[in-house]
C-alpha positions as CSV (number, residue, x, y, z in Angstrom):
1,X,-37.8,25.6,-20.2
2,X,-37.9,29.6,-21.5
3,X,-36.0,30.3,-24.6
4,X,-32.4,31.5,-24.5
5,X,-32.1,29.7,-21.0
6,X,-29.5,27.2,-20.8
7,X,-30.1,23.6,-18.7
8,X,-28.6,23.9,-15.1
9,X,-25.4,20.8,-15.5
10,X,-26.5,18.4,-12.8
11,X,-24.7,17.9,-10.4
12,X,-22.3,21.8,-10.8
13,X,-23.5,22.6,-7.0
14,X,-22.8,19.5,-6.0
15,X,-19.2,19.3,-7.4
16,X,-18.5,22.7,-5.9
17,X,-19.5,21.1,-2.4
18,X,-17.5,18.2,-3.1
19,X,-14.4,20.4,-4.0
20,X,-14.8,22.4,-1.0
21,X,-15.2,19.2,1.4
22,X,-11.6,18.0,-0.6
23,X,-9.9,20.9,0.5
24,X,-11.3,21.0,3.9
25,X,-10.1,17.6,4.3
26,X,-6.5,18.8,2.7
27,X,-6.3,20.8,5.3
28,X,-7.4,18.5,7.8
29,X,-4.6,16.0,6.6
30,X,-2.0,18.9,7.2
31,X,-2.9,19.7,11.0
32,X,-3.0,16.0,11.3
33,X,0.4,15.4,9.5
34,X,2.3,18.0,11.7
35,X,0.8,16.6,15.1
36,X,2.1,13.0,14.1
37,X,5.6,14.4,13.2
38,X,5.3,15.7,16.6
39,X,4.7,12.4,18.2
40,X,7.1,10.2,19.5
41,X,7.0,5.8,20.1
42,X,9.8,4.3,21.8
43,X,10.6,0.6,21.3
44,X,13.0,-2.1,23.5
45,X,14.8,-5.2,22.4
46,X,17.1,-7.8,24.9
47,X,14.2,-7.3,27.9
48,X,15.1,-3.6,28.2
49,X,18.4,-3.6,27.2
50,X,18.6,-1.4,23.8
51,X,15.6,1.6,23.8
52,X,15.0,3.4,20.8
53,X,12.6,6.6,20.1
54,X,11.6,7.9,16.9
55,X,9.3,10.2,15.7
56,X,6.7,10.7,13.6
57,X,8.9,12.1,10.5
58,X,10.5,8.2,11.7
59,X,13.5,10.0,12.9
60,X,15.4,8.4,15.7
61,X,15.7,10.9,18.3
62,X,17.3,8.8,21.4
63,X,19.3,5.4,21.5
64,X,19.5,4.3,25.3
65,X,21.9,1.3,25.7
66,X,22.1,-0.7,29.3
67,X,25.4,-0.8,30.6
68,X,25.9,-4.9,30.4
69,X,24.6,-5.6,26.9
70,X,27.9,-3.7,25.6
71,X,30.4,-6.7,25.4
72,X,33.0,-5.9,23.2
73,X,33.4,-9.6,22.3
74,X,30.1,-9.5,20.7
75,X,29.2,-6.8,19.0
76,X,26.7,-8.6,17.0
77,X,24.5,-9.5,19.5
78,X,24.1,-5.1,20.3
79,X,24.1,-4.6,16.4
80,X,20.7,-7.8,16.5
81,X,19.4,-5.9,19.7
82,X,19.9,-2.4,18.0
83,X,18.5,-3.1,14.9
84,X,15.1,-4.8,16.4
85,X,14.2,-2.2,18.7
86,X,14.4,0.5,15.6
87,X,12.6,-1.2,13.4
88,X,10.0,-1.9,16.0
89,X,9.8,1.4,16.6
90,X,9.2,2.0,13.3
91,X,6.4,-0.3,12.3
92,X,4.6,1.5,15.8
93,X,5.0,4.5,14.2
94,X,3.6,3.6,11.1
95,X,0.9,1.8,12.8
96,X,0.1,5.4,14.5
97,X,0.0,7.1,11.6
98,X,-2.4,4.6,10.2
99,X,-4.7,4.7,12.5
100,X,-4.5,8.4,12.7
101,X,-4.9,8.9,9.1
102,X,-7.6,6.0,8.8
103,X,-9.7,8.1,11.5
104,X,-9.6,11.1,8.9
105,X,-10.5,9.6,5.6
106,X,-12.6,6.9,7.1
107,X,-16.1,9.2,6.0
108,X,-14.7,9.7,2.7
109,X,-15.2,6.4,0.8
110,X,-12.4,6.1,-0.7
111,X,-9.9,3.0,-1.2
112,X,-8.1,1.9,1.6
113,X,-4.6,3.2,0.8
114,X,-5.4,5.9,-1.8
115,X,-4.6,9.0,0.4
C-alpha cells in the first residue's frame, strides 16, 4: 500500500449494493401492497346461504343474505352463519397476502415473518 492511502473497508461497495437492492425491494413491497388492497375473496357459510367479500385492506365490501336463512325466530343461527363466512373470508385474504408477499421476499433470505 502507498503512503497516505487509506485501506478500501471491505465490503463499502457491497453494502451500497445491498442498500440499493433494500429499497428496490421497498418499493417492490409498495406496488405489491396497493394491488392486494385492490383484491377482493369472497367467502359462504349455510351451503350458500350468507356470502361475504372483503378486500385486501380486510374490509367487508358486500354481505349477500339468501332470502330463507332470515328466520326471525332464530337469529343466532344468521349471527353463526354471518360470522363464519367473514372470518373465512378473512383468513383467505390473509392467506393471499401471504403468498403474495412470500413470492417477493422469498430471494431475500430473511426469516419467515420478519417483513
Amino acid at each position: 500500500m502507498r503512503a497516505g492511502k487509506k485501506p478500501k473497508k471491505a465490503g463499502a461497495g457491497n453494502m451500497k449494493q445491498q442498500m440499493a437492492q433494500m429499497q428496490a425491494v421497498q418499493r417492490q413491497m409498495e406496488q405489491l401492497q396497493s394491488e392486494i388492497s385492490e383484491m377482493e375473496t369472497t367467502a359462504t357459510s349455510g351451503g350458500g346461504a350468507v356470502s361475504v367479500t372483503v378486500n385486501g385492506d380486510k374490509e367487508i365490501k358486500s354481505i349477500t343474505l339468501q332470502p330463507e336463512v332470515v328466520d326471525p325466530d332464530d337469529i343466532e343461527m344468521l349471527q353463526d352463519l354471518i360470522m363464519t363466512a367473514v372470518n373465512e373470508a378473512m383468513r383467505q385474504m390473509d392467506e393471499i397476502s401471504s403468498g403474495e408477499m412470500s413470492k417477493l421476499t422469498s430471494g431475500l433470505g430473511l426469516p419467515p415473518g420478519l417483513l
